[in-house]
Short mmCIF file of N, CA, C and O in Angstrom, two decimals:
data_model
loop_
_atom_site.label_atom_id
_atom_site.label_comp_id
_atom_site.label_asym_id
_atom_site.label_seq_id
_atom_site.Cartn_x
_atom_site.Cartn_y
_atom_site.Cartn_z
N GLY A 17 0.82 -1.17 -0.02
CA GLY A 17 -0.01 -0.02 0.00
C GLY A 17 0.88 1.26 0.00
O GLY A 17 2.06 1.21 0.20
N PHE A 18 0.19 2.34 -0.27
CA PHE A 18 0.84 3.66 -0.26
C PHE A 18 0.36 4.48 0.89
O PHE A 18 -0.79 4.43 1.29
N THR A 19 1.26 5.25 1.42
CA THR A 19 0.85 6.20 2.45
C THR A 19 0.40 7.48 1.78
O THR A 19 0.62 7.70 0.60
N ILE A 20 -0.30 8.27 2.49
CA ILE A 20 -0.79 9.55 1.94
C ILE A 20 0.34 10.46 1.52
O ILE A 20 0.24 11.15 0.50
N ILE A 21 1.46 10.40 2.19
CA ILE A 21 2.64 11.25 1.88
C ILE A 21 3.20 10.78 0.53
O ILE A 21 3.53 11.61 -0.33
N GLU A 22 3.34 9.47 0.32
CA GLU A 22 3.86 8.97 -0.96
C GLU A 22 2.94 9.38 -2.10
O GLU A 22 3.37 9.71 -3.21
N PHE A 23 1.63 9.28 -1.85
CA PHE A 23 0.63 9.65 -2.86
C PHE A 23 0.75 11.14 -3.21
O PHE A 23 0.73 11.53 -4.39
N LEU A 24 0.89 12.01 -2.20
CA LEU A 24 1.01 13.43 -2.45
C LEU A 24 2.33 13.78 -3.19
O LEU A 24 2.32 14.68 -4.01
N VAL A 25 3.39 13.08 -2.83
CA VAL A 25 4.68 13.29 -3.54
C VAL A 25 4.55 12.92 -4.99
O VAL A 25 4.98 13.65 -5.88
N ALA A 26 3.90 11.79 -5.28
CA ALA A 26 3.69 11.35 -6.68
C ALA A 26 2.85 12.36 -7.46
O ALA A 26 3.17 12.72 -8.61
N ILE A 27 1.78 12.87 -6.84
CA ILE A 27 0.91 13.84 -7.49
C ILE A 27 1.67 15.16 -7.74
O ILE A 27 1.54 15.75 -8.82
N SER A 28 2.46 15.60 -6.75
CA SER A 28 3.18 16.85 -6.95
C SER A 28 4.27 16.72 -8.02
O SER A 28 4.50 17.67 -8.77
N ILE A 29 4.90 15.56 -8.15
CA ILE A 29 5.88 15.35 -9.22
C ILE A 29 5.17 15.39 -10.57
O ILE A 29 5.68 16.02 -11.52
N MET A 30 4.01 14.76 -10.68
CA MET A 30 3.27 14.78 -11.95
C MET A 30 2.83 16.21 -12.28
O MET A 30 2.89 16.62 -13.46
N ALA A 31 2.40 16.99 -11.32
CA ALA A 31 1.97 18.35 -11.54
C ALA A 31 3.18 19.20 -11.99
O ALA A 31 3.04 20.03 -12.87
N LEU A 32 4.31 19.00 -11.38
CA LEU A 32 5.53 19.74 -11.73
C LEU A 32 5.95 19.41 -13.19
O LEU A 32 6.26 20.34 -13.94
N LEU A 33 5.95 18.14 -13.56
CA LEU A 33 6.30 17.76 -14.91
C LEU A 33 5.30 18.32 -15.94
O LEU A 33 5.70 18.80 -17.02
N THR A 34 4.03 18.30 -15.60
CA THR A 34 3.00 18.85 -16.49
C THR A 34 3.24 20.35 -16.66
O THR A 34 3.14 20.85 -17.80
N GLY A 35 3.49 21.03 -15.61
CA GLY A 35 3.74 22.47 -15.68
C GLY A 35 4.97 22.81 -16.53
O GLY A 35 4.98 23.84 -17.21
N MET A 36 5.96 21.96 -16.50
CA MET A 36 7.17 22.23 -17.24
C MET A 36 6.97 21.90 -18.74
O MET A 36 7.58 22.54 -19.60
N LEU A 37 6.12 20.94 -19.05
CA LEU A 37 5.94 20.50 -20.44
C LEU A 37 4.92 21.33 -21.20
O LEU A 37 4.89 21.31 -22.44
N MET A 38 4.04 22.04 -20.53
CA MET A 38 3.00 22.83 -21.21
C MET A 38 3.59 23.88 -22.15
O MET A 38 3.12 23.99 -23.28
N PRO A 39 4.59 24.68 -21.77
CA PRO A 39 5.16 25.63 -22.72
C PRO A 39 5.79 24.95 -23.93
O PRO A 39 5.72 25.44 -25.03
N VAL A 40 6.40 23.79 -23.70
CA VAL A 40 7.00 23.07 -24.83
C VAL A 40 5.93 22.59 -25.81
O VAL A 40 6.07 22.72 -27.03
N TYR A 41 4.83 22.09 -25.27
CA TYR A 41 3.70 21.66 -26.11
C TYR A 41 3.11 22.85 -26.85
O TYR A 41 2.79 22.75 -28.04
N ALA A 42 2.91 23.97 -26.22
CA ALA A 42 2.34 25.13 -26.83
C ALA A 42 3.21 25.62 -27.98
O ALA A 42 2.73 25.96 -29.06
N ASN A 43 4.54 25.61 -27.76
CA ASN A 43 5.48 26.02 -28.81
C ASN A 43 5.43 25.03 -29.98
O ASN A 43 5.45 25.47 -31.13
N PHE A 44 5.38 23.78 -29.67
CA PHE A 44 5.27 22.75 -30.73
C PHE A 44 4.00 22.95 -31.54
O PHE A 44 4.00 22.87 -32.81
N ARG A 45 2.92 23.25 -30.89
CA ARG A 45 1.64 23.41 -31.58
C ARG A 45 1.65 24.65 -32.49
O ARG A 45 1.17 24.57 -33.61
N ILE A 46 2.24 25.72 -32.06
CA ILE A 46 2.33 26.94 -32.88
C ILE A 46 3.20 26.65 -34.10
O ILE A 46 2.82 27.02 -35.20
N LYS A 47 4.35 26.00 -33.94
CA LYS A 47 5.19 25.69 -35.06
C LYS A 47 4.49 24.73 -36.04
O LYS A 47 4.60 24.87 -37.28
N ASN A 48 3.75 23.79 -35.53
CA ASN A 48 2.99 22.88 -36.36
C ASN A 48 1.87 23.60 -37.14
O ASN A 48 1.69 23.35 -38.31
N ASP A 49 1.17 24.52 -36.46
CA ASP A 49 0.12 25.30 -37.14
C ASP A 49 0.72 26.15 -38.22
O ASP A 49 0.13 26.26 -39.33
N LEU A 50 1.88 26.75 -37.99
CA LEU A 50 2.52 27.57 -38.98
C LEU A 50 2.97 26.73 -40.20
O LEU A 50 2.77 27.15 -41.35
N ALA A 51 3.53 25.58 -39.93
CA ALA A 51 3.98 24.70 -41.05
C ALA A 51 2.78 24.20 -41.86
O ALA A 51 2.82 24.17 -43.08
N THR A 52 1.70 23.83 -41.17
CA THR A 52 0.49 23.37 -41.87
C THR A 52 -0.12 24.48 -42.70
O THR A 52 -0.53 24.26 -43.84
N THR A 53 -0.20 25.69 -42.14
CA THR A 53 -0.78 26.82 -42.88
C THR A 53 0.10 27.18 -44.07
O THR A 53 -0.43 27.46 -45.14
N THR A 54 1.40 27.16 -43.91
CA THR A 54 2.32 27.44 -45.01
C THR A 54 2.09 26.44 -46.14
O THR A 54 1.98 26.81 -47.31
N SER A 55 2.02 25.17 -45.80
CA SER A 55 1.80 24.12 -46.79
C SER A 55 0.46 24.30 -47.48
O SER A 55 0.35 24.19 -48.74
N SER A 56 -0.60 24.57 -46.74
CA SER A 56 -1.91 24.77 -47.31
C SER A 56 -1.95 25.99 -48.21
O SER A 56 -2.61 25.96 -49.27
N THR A 57 -1.25 27.05 -47.84
CA THR A 57 -1.22 28.25 -48.67
C THR A 57 -0.49 28.01 -49.99
O THR A 57 -0.99 28.38 -51.05
N VAL A 58 0.65 27.33 -49.93
CA VAL A 58 1.41 27.00 -51.14
C VAL A 58 0.58 26.12 -52.06
O VAL A 58 0.47 26.32 -53.27
N ASN A 59 -0.11 25.11 -51.45
CA ASN A 59 -0.94 24.21 -52.26
C ASN A 59 -2.09 24.93 -52.91
O ASN A 59 -2.41 24.68 -54.06
N ALA A 60 -2.73 25.83 -52.20
CA ALA A 60 -3.87 26.60 -52.76
C ALA A 60 -3.37 27.50 -53.91
O ALA A 60 -4.02 27.59 -54.95
N LEU A 61 -2.22 28.15 -53.74
CA LEU A 61 -1.68 28.99 -54.80
C LEU A 61 -1.32 28.18 -56.04
O LEU A 61 -1.61 28.58 -57.17
N ARG A 62 -0.68 27.05 -55.83
CA ARG A 62 -0.30 26.20 -56.96
C ARG A 62 -1.56 25.64 -57.65
O ARG A 62 -1.61 25.56 -58.88
N ARG A 63 -2.57 25.26 -56.89
CA ARG A 63 -3.81 24.76 -57.48
C ARG A 63 -4.49 25.86 -58.30
O ARG A 63 -4.97 25.58 -59.39
N ALA A 64 -4.59 27.06 -57.77
CA ALA A 64 -5.19 28.15 -58.51
C ALA A 64 -4.42 28.44 -59.80
O ALA A 64 -5.01 28.67 -60.84
N HIS A 65 -3.09 28.36 -59.74
CA HIS A 65 -2.26 28.56 -60.91
C HIS A 65 -2.54 27.52 -61.98
O HIS A 65 -2.72 27.83 -63.16
N VAL A 66 -2.59 26.26 -61.56
CA VAL A 66 -2.86 25.17 -62.52
C VAL A 66 -4.28 25.27 -63.09
O VAL A 66 -4.48 25.08 -64.31
N LEU A 67 -5.27 25.58 -62.27
CA LEU A 67 -6.63 25.72 -62.75
C LEU A 67 -6.74 26.88 -63.75
O LEU A 67 -7.44 26.78 -64.78
N ALA A 68 -6.04 27.98 -63.53
CA ALA A 68 -6.05 29.09 -64.48
C ALA A 68 -5.34 28.73 -65.78
O ALA A 68 -5.83 29.07 -66.88
N LEU A 69 -4.23 28.01 -65.66
CA LEU A 69 -3.51 27.59 -66.85
C LEU A 69 -4.35 26.67 -67.72
O LEU A 69 -4.32 26.71 -68.95
N SER A 70 -5.08 25.76 -67.08
CA SER A 70 -5.90 24.80 -67.83
C SER A 70 -7.24 25.37 -68.26
O SER A 70 -8.04 24.65 -68.85
N GLU A 71 -7.49 26.63 -67.90
CA GLU A 71 -8.74 27.30 -68.25
C GLU A 71 -9.96 26.55 -67.72
O GLU A 71 -10.97 26.47 -68.34
N LYS A 72 -9.81 26.00 -66.53
CA LYS A 72 -10.91 25.24 -65.87
C LYS A 72 -12.11 26.18 -65.75
O LYS A 72 -12.00 27.29 -65.25
N GLN A 73 -13.23 25.77 -66.27
CA GLN A 73 -14.51 26.50 -66.28
C GLN A 73 -14.33 27.87 -66.95
O GLN A 73 -15.01 28.82 -66.61
N ASP A 74 -13.38 27.96 -67.88
CA ASP A 74 -13.14 29.18 -68.68
C ASP A 74 -13.05 30.43 -67.82
O ASP A 74 -13.73 31.44 -68.04
N SER A 75 -12.22 30.34 -66.78
CA SER A 75 -12.16 31.45 -65.83
C SER A 75 -10.77 31.62 -65.22
O SER A 75 -9.96 30.70 -65.24
N ALA A 76 -10.53 32.77 -64.66
CA ALA A 76 -9.34 33.04 -63.83
C ALA A 76 -9.62 32.40 -62.47
O ALA A 76 -10.79 32.16 -62.09
N TRP A 77 -8.57 32.09 -61.75
CA TRP A 77 -8.68 31.51 -60.42
C TRP A 77 -7.78 32.27 -59.47
O TRP A 77 -6.78 32.80 -59.87
N GLY A 78 -8.15 32.30 -58.20
CA GLY A 78 -7.36 33.03 -57.22
C GLY A 78 -7.48 32.47 -55.82
O GLY A 78 -8.22 31.54 -55.57
N VAL A 79 -6.73 33.08 -54.94
CA VAL A 79 -6.74 32.71 -53.51
C VAL A 79 -6.91 33.99 -52.69
O VAL A 79 -6.24 34.99 -52.95
N HIS A 80 -7.84 33.91 -51.75
CA HIS A 80 -8.09 35.05 -50.84
C HIS A 80 -7.66 34.64 -49.43
O HIS A 80 -7.96 33.55 -48.99
N PHE A 81 -6.92 35.54 -48.75
CA PHE A 81 -6.39 35.28 -47.41
C PHE A 81 -7.18 36.11 -46.42
O PHE A 81 -7.28 37.32 -46.54
N ALA A 82 -7.72 35.46 -45.39
CA ALA A 82 -8.45 36.13 -44.33
C ALA A 82 -8.05 35.54 -42.99
O ALA A 82 -7.47 34.46 -42.96
N SER A 83 -8.42 36.18 -41.95
CA SER A 83 -8.10 35.64 -40.62
C SER A 83 -8.88 34.35 -40.39
O SER A 83 -10.09 34.33 -40.48
N GLY A 84 -8.16 33.29 -40.13
CA GLY A 84 -8.80 31.99 -39.87
C GLY A 84 -9.11 31.15 -41.08
O GLY A 84 -9.58 30.02 -40.97
N SER A 85 -8.86 31.66 -42.30
CA SER A 85 -9.13 30.85 -43.49
C SER A 85 -8.43 31.39 -44.72
O SER A 85 -7.96 32.52 -44.74
N LEU A 86 -8.32 30.52 -45.72
CA LEU A 86 -7.91 30.93 -47.04
C LEU A 86 -8.88 30.30 -48.00
O LEU A 86 -9.38 29.17 -47.79
N THR A 87 -9.24 31.00 -49.07
CA THR A 87 -10.28 30.55 -50.00
C THR A 87 -9.75 30.53 -51.44
O THR A 87 -9.25 31.53 -51.95
N LEU A 88 -9.82 29.37 -52.06
CA LEU A 88 -9.55 29.21 -53.48
C LEU A 88 -10.85 29.56 -54.20
O LEU A 88 -11.90 28.98 -53.86
N PHE A 89 -10.82 30.52 -55.09
CA PHE A 89 -12.05 30.97 -55.72
C PHE A 89 -11.92 31.06 -57.23
O PHE A 89 -10.80 31.12 -57.77
N ARG A 90 -13.07 31.04 -57.91
CA ARG A 90 -13.11 31.16 -59.37
C ARG A 90 -13.64 32.55 -59.72
O ARG A 90 -14.67 32.96 -59.22
N GLY A 91 -12.89 33.30 -60.52
CA GLY A 91 -13.30 34.65 -60.95
C GLY A 91 -12.13 35.57 -61.00
O GLY A 91 -11.02 35.25 -60.55
N SER A 92 -12.36 36.75 -61.52
CA SER A 92 -11.30 37.74 -61.68
C SER A 92 -11.02 38.54 -60.41
O SER A 92 -10.03 39.25 -60.33
N SER A 93 -11.90 38.41 -59.42
CA SER A 93 -11.65 39.03 -58.11
C SER A 93 -12.47 38.30 -57.08
O SER A 93 -13.48 37.65 -57.37
N TYR A 94 -12.05 38.44 -55.80
CA TYR A 94 -12.78 37.78 -54.74
C TYR A 94 -14.17 38.35 -54.59
O TYR A 94 -15.12 37.61 -54.30
N ALA A 95 -14.34 39.64 -54.77
CA ALA A 95 -15.62 40.30 -54.59
C ALA A 95 -16.64 39.83 -55.65
O ALA A 95 -17.84 39.70 -55.36
N THR A 96 -16.19 39.50 -56.87
CA THR A 96 -17.12 39.13 -57.96
C THR A 96 -17.03 37.64 -58.27
O THR A 96 -17.42 37.20 -59.35
N ARG A 97 -16.51 36.85 -57.38
CA ARG A 97 -16.29 35.40 -57.63
C ARG A 97 -17.60 34.62 -57.72
O ARG A 97 -18.64 35.12 -57.30
N ASP A 98 -17.46 33.42 -58.21
CA ASP A 98 -18.56 32.47 -58.23
C ASP A 98 -18.47 31.68 -56.94
O ASP A 98 -17.62 30.81 -56.80
N THR A 99 -19.31 31.97 -55.93
CA THR A 99 -19.18 31.35 -54.61
C THR A 99 -19.44 29.85 -54.64
O THR A 99 -19.01 29.15 -53.71
N ALA A 100 -20.10 29.33 -55.66
CA ALA A 100 -20.34 27.88 -55.74
C ALA A 100 -19.02 27.13 -55.93
O ALA A 100 -18.95 25.94 -55.60
N SER A 101 -18.01 27.76 -56.45
CA SER A 101 -16.73 27.10 -56.70
C SER A 101 -15.70 27.29 -55.59
O SER A 101 -14.57 26.82 -55.68
N ASP A 102 -16.08 28.00 -54.51
CA ASP A 102 -15.15 28.26 -53.42
C ASP A 102 -14.67 26.96 -52.74
O ASP A 102 -15.44 26.05 -52.52
N GLU A 103 -13.38 26.93 -52.46
CA GLU A 103 -12.78 25.87 -51.66
C GLU A 103 -12.11 26.54 -50.47
O GLU A 103 -11.07 27.15 -50.59
N VAL A 104 -12.74 26.44 -49.31
CA VAL A 104 -12.28 27.13 -48.11
C VAL A 104 -11.45 26.17 -47.24
O VAL A 104 -11.85 25.06 -47.00
N THR A 105 -10.27 26.68 -46.85
CA THR A 105 -9.39 25.93 -45.95
C THR A 105 -9.34 26.71 -44.62
O THR A 105 -8.95 27.89 -44.64
N THR A 106 -9.70 26.07 -43.54
CA THR A 106 -9.61 26.74 -42.24
C THR A 106 -8.22 26.60 -41.68
O THR A 106 -7.58 25.59 -41.80
N VAL A 107 -7.75 27.69 -41.06
CA VAL A 107 -6.42 27.70 -40.44
C VAL A 107 -6.61 28.12 -38.97
O VAL A 107 -7.64 28.63 -38.60
N SER A 108 -5.58 27.91 -38.21
CA SER A 108 -5.61 28.22 -36.81
C SER A 108 -5.91 29.71 -36.61
O SER A 108 -5.43 30.55 -37.36
N THR A 109 -6.65 30.04 -35.58
CA THR A 109 -6.97 31.45 -35.30
C THR A 109 -5.78 32.22 -34.80
O THR A 109 -5.78 33.43 -34.78
N GLN A 110 -4.69 31.52 -34.42
CA GLN A 110 -3.48 32.19 -34.01
C GLN A 110 -2.63 32.63 -35.20
O GLN A 110 -1.66 33.36 -35.04
N ILE A 111 -3.00 32.19 -36.40
CA ILE A 111 -2.26 32.53 -37.62
C ILE A 111 -2.92 33.74 -38.27
O ILE A 111 -4.12 33.81 -38.42
N GLN A 112 -2.09 34.71 -38.66
CA GLN A 112 -2.55 35.90 -39.36
C GLN A 112 -1.80 36.01 -40.70
O GLN A 112 -0.64 35.64 -40.80
N PHE A 113 -2.49 36.53 -41.72
CA PHE A 113 -1.90 36.73 -43.01
C PHE A 113 -1.58 38.21 -43.18
O PHE A 113 -2.34 39.09 -42.78
N GLY A 114 -0.46 38.52 -43.84
CA GLY A 114 -0.11 39.87 -44.16
C GLY A 114 0.40 39.93 -45.59
O GLY A 114 0.56 38.91 -46.25
N GLY A 115 0.65 41.13 -46.07
CA GLY A 115 1.08 41.25 -47.46
C GLY A 115 -0.10 41.22 -48.41
O GLY A 115 -1.10 41.89 -48.16
N LEU A 116 0.01 40.40 -49.43
CA LEU A 116 -1.09 40.26 -50.40
C LEU A 116 -2.34 39.67 -49.75
O LEU A 116 -2.24 38.69 -49.03
N SER A 117 -3.50 40.27 -50.02
CA SER A 117 -4.71 39.70 -49.46
C SER A 117 -5.44 38.83 -50.48
O SER A 117 -6.23 37.95 -50.14
N ASP A 118 -5.19 39.09 -51.77
CA ASP A 118 -5.77 38.28 -52.85
C ASP A 118 -4.70 38.06 -53.91
O ASP A 118 -3.91 38.98 -54.20
N VAL A 119 -4.67 36.87 -54.48
CA VAL A 119 -3.82 36.57 -55.61
C VAL A 119 -4.70 35.96 -56.67
O VAL A 119 -5.39 34.96 -56.41
N VAL A 120 -4.76 36.56 -57.85
CA VAL A 120 -5.57 36.04 -58.97
C VAL A 120 -4.64 35.68 -60.12
O VAL A 120 -3.76 36.48 -60.50
N PHE A 121 -4.85 34.51 -60.69
CA PHE A 121 -4.09 34.03 -61.84
C PHE A 121 -5.00 34.13 -63.04
O PHE A 121 -6.10 33.62 -63.05
N THR A 122 -4.50 34.77 -64.12
CA THR A 122 -5.31 34.97 -65.31
C THR A 122 -5.47 33.63 -66.08
O THR A 122 -4.53 32.81 -66.06
N LYS A 123 -6.62 33.48 -66.69
CA LYS A 123 -6.84 32.23 -67.43
C LYS A 123 -5.91 32.16 -68.64
O LYS A 123 -5.47 33.18 -69.17
N PHE A 124 -5.58 30.95 -69.00
CA PHE A 124 -4.71 30.59 -70.11
C PHE A 124 -3.23 30.85 -69.84
O PHE A 124 -2.43 29.94 -69.91
N THR A 125 -2.84 32.05 -69.44
CA THR A 125 -1.40 32.33 -69.18
C THR A 125 -0.98 31.88 -67.76
O THR A 125 0.18 31.55 -67.56
N GLY A 126 -1.91 31.91 -66.83
CA GLY A 126 -1.59 31.59 -65.45
C GLY A 126 -0.74 32.61 -64.75
O GLY A 126 -0.20 32.35 -63.67
N LEU A 127 -0.61 33.77 -65.32
CA LEU A 127 0.23 34.81 -64.71
C LEU A 127 -0.57 35.52 -63.62
O LEU A 127 -1.77 35.80 -63.76
N PRO A 128 0.07 35.83 -62.48
CA PRO A 128 -0.66 36.52 -61.40
C PRO A 128 -0.88 37.98 -61.74
O PRO A 128 -0.07 38.61 -62.45
N THR A 129 -2.01 38.49 -61.28
CA THR A 129 -2.30 39.91 -61.51
C THR A 129 -1.46 40.82 -60.65
O THR A 129 -1.32 42.00 -60.95
N GLN A 130 -0.92 40.29 -59.56
CA GLN A 130 0.00 41.04 -58.75
C GLN A 130 1.01 40.10 -58.13
O GLN A 130 0.77 38.91 -57.97
N THR A 131 2.18 40.60 -57.83
CA THR A 131 3.25 39.82 -57.24
C THR A 131 3.63 40.44 -55.90
O THR A 131 3.24 41.55 -55.60
N GLY A 132 4.37 39.72 -55.13
CA GLY A 132 4.82 40.22 -53.86
C GLY A 132 4.94 39.12 -52.81
O GLY A 132 5.08 37.94 -53.13
N SER A 133 4.78 39.55 -51.55
CA SER A 133 4.96 38.62 -50.45
C SER A 133 3.65 38.35 -49.73
O SER A 133 2.82 39.26 -49.60
N ILE A 134 3.54 37.15 -49.28
CA ILE A 134 2.45 36.75 -48.39
C ILE A 134 3.11 36.38 -47.08
O ILE A 134 3.93 35.47 -47.03
N ILE A 135 2.76 37.11 -46.04
CA ILE A 135 3.40 36.89 -44.75
C ILE A 135 2.44 36.09 -43.85
O ILE A 135 1.30 36.51 -43.67
N ILE A 136 2.93 34.99 -43.35
CA ILE A 136 2.13 34.14 -42.45
C ILE A 136 2.74 34.28 -41.06
O ILE A 136 3.88 33.89 -40.86
N GLN A 137 1.97 34.86 -40.17
CA GLN A 137 2.46 35.15 -38.81
C GLN A 137 1.80 34.32 -37.75
O GLN A 137 0.58 34.18 -37.73
N ALA A 138 2.62 33.74 -36.90
CA ALA A 138 2.16 33.07 -35.68
C ALA A 138 2.91 33.75 -34.53
O ALA A 138 3.88 34.45 -34.76
N PRO A 139 2.44 33.53 -33.31
CA PRO A 139 3.17 34.12 -32.18
C PRO A 139 4.64 33.68 -32.20
O PRO A 139 4.93 32.50 -32.23
N HIS A 140 5.54 34.61 -32.26
CA HIS A 140 6.99 34.42 -32.19
C HIS A 140 7.60 33.81 -33.46
O HIS A 140 8.77 33.47 -33.46
N GLU A 141 6.82 33.56 -34.51
CA GLU A 141 7.34 32.96 -35.73
C GLU A 141 6.66 33.60 -36.95
O GLU A 141 5.48 33.96 -36.89
N THR A 142 7.39 33.69 -38.04
CA THR A 142 6.88 34.26 -39.28
C THR A 142 7.44 33.48 -40.48
O THR A 142 8.62 33.15 -40.47
N LYS A 143 6.62 33.22 -41.48
CA LYS A 143 7.04 32.66 -42.73
C LYS A 143 6.66 33.66 -43.82
O LYS A 143 5.58 34.23 -43.79
N THR A 144 7.54 33.81 -44.80
CA THR A 144 7.25 34.72 -45.88
C THR A 144 7.29 33.94 -47.21
O THR A 144 8.31 33.28 -47.51
N LEU A 145 6.19 33.98 -47.93
CA LEU A 145 6.12 33.33 -49.26
C LEU A 145 6.24 34.47 -50.29
O LEU A 145 5.68 35.54 -50.10
N THR A 146 6.97 34.21 -51.36
CA THR A 146 7.14 35.19 -52.41
C THR A 146 6.55 34.66 -53.70
O THR A 146 6.88 33.57 -54.11
N LEU A 147 5.72 35.46 -54.32
CA LEU A 147 5.08 35.13 -55.59
C LEU A 147 5.74 35.98 -56.67
O LEU A 147 5.67 37.20 -56.61
N ASN A 148 6.34 35.33 -57.68
CA ASN A 148 7.01 36.10 -58.72
C ASN A 148 6.07 36.32 -59.91
O ASN A 148 4.94 35.84 -59.93
N ALA A 149 6.56 37.02 -60.94
CA ALA A 149 5.73 37.39 -62.08
C ALA A 149 5.29 36.19 -62.92
O ALA A 149 4.31 36.29 -63.69
N GLN A 150 5.97 35.05 -62.80
CA GLN A 150 5.56 33.84 -63.57
C GLN A 150 4.57 33.00 -62.78
O GLN A 150 4.08 31.99 -63.27
N GLY A 151 4.28 33.37 -61.55
CA GLY A 151 3.33 32.63 -60.72
C GLY A 151 3.97 31.57 -59.85
O GLY A 151 3.31 30.75 -59.24
N THR A 152 5.31 31.60 -59.74
CA THR A 152 6.04 30.62 -58.93
C THR A 152 6.09 31.11 -57.48
O THR A 152 6.38 32.29 -57.20
N VAL A 153 5.83 30.20 -56.54
CA VAL A 153 5.84 30.51 -55.12
C VAL A 153 7.13 29.98 -54.54
O VAL A 153 7.51 28.83 -54.73
N SER A 154 7.84 30.82 -53.79
CA SER A 154 9.05 30.37 -53.09
C SER A 154 8.97 30.79 -51.64
O SER A 154 8.32 31.80 -51.31
N TYR A 155 9.60 30.01 -50.80
CA TYR A 155 9.64 30.32 -49.35
C TYR A 155 10.82 29.70 -48.69
O TYR A 155 11.54 28.92 -49.23
#
């Protein structure tokens, strides 16, 4: 059997270990969310580029970045898009997008209407994706 003192010592050791591991877990989760969001963003941009090149549904395709989500859309702008074709990807609420808010690829050529950086920010970490004039994403 166990005495109450042994039981309390075991519980306090478990509480101490849990308290020490919580920041490590939180940091791991943030890094994982950032990596997942970066991958999802690159995939959405590449998919929009390919859909525009192949003239899928005879339209331009783009990606819209918002807090908590990114949306692959059909149309020449997010405001005038065909909402039936939207593909929404949810991202962690701790992730914020900066830089370009919309990227549209023209049909047939697949060239982006604007180039620049897409900044993906998480607490204490940032990833920057760069979209060039040919529609290639680098990071």
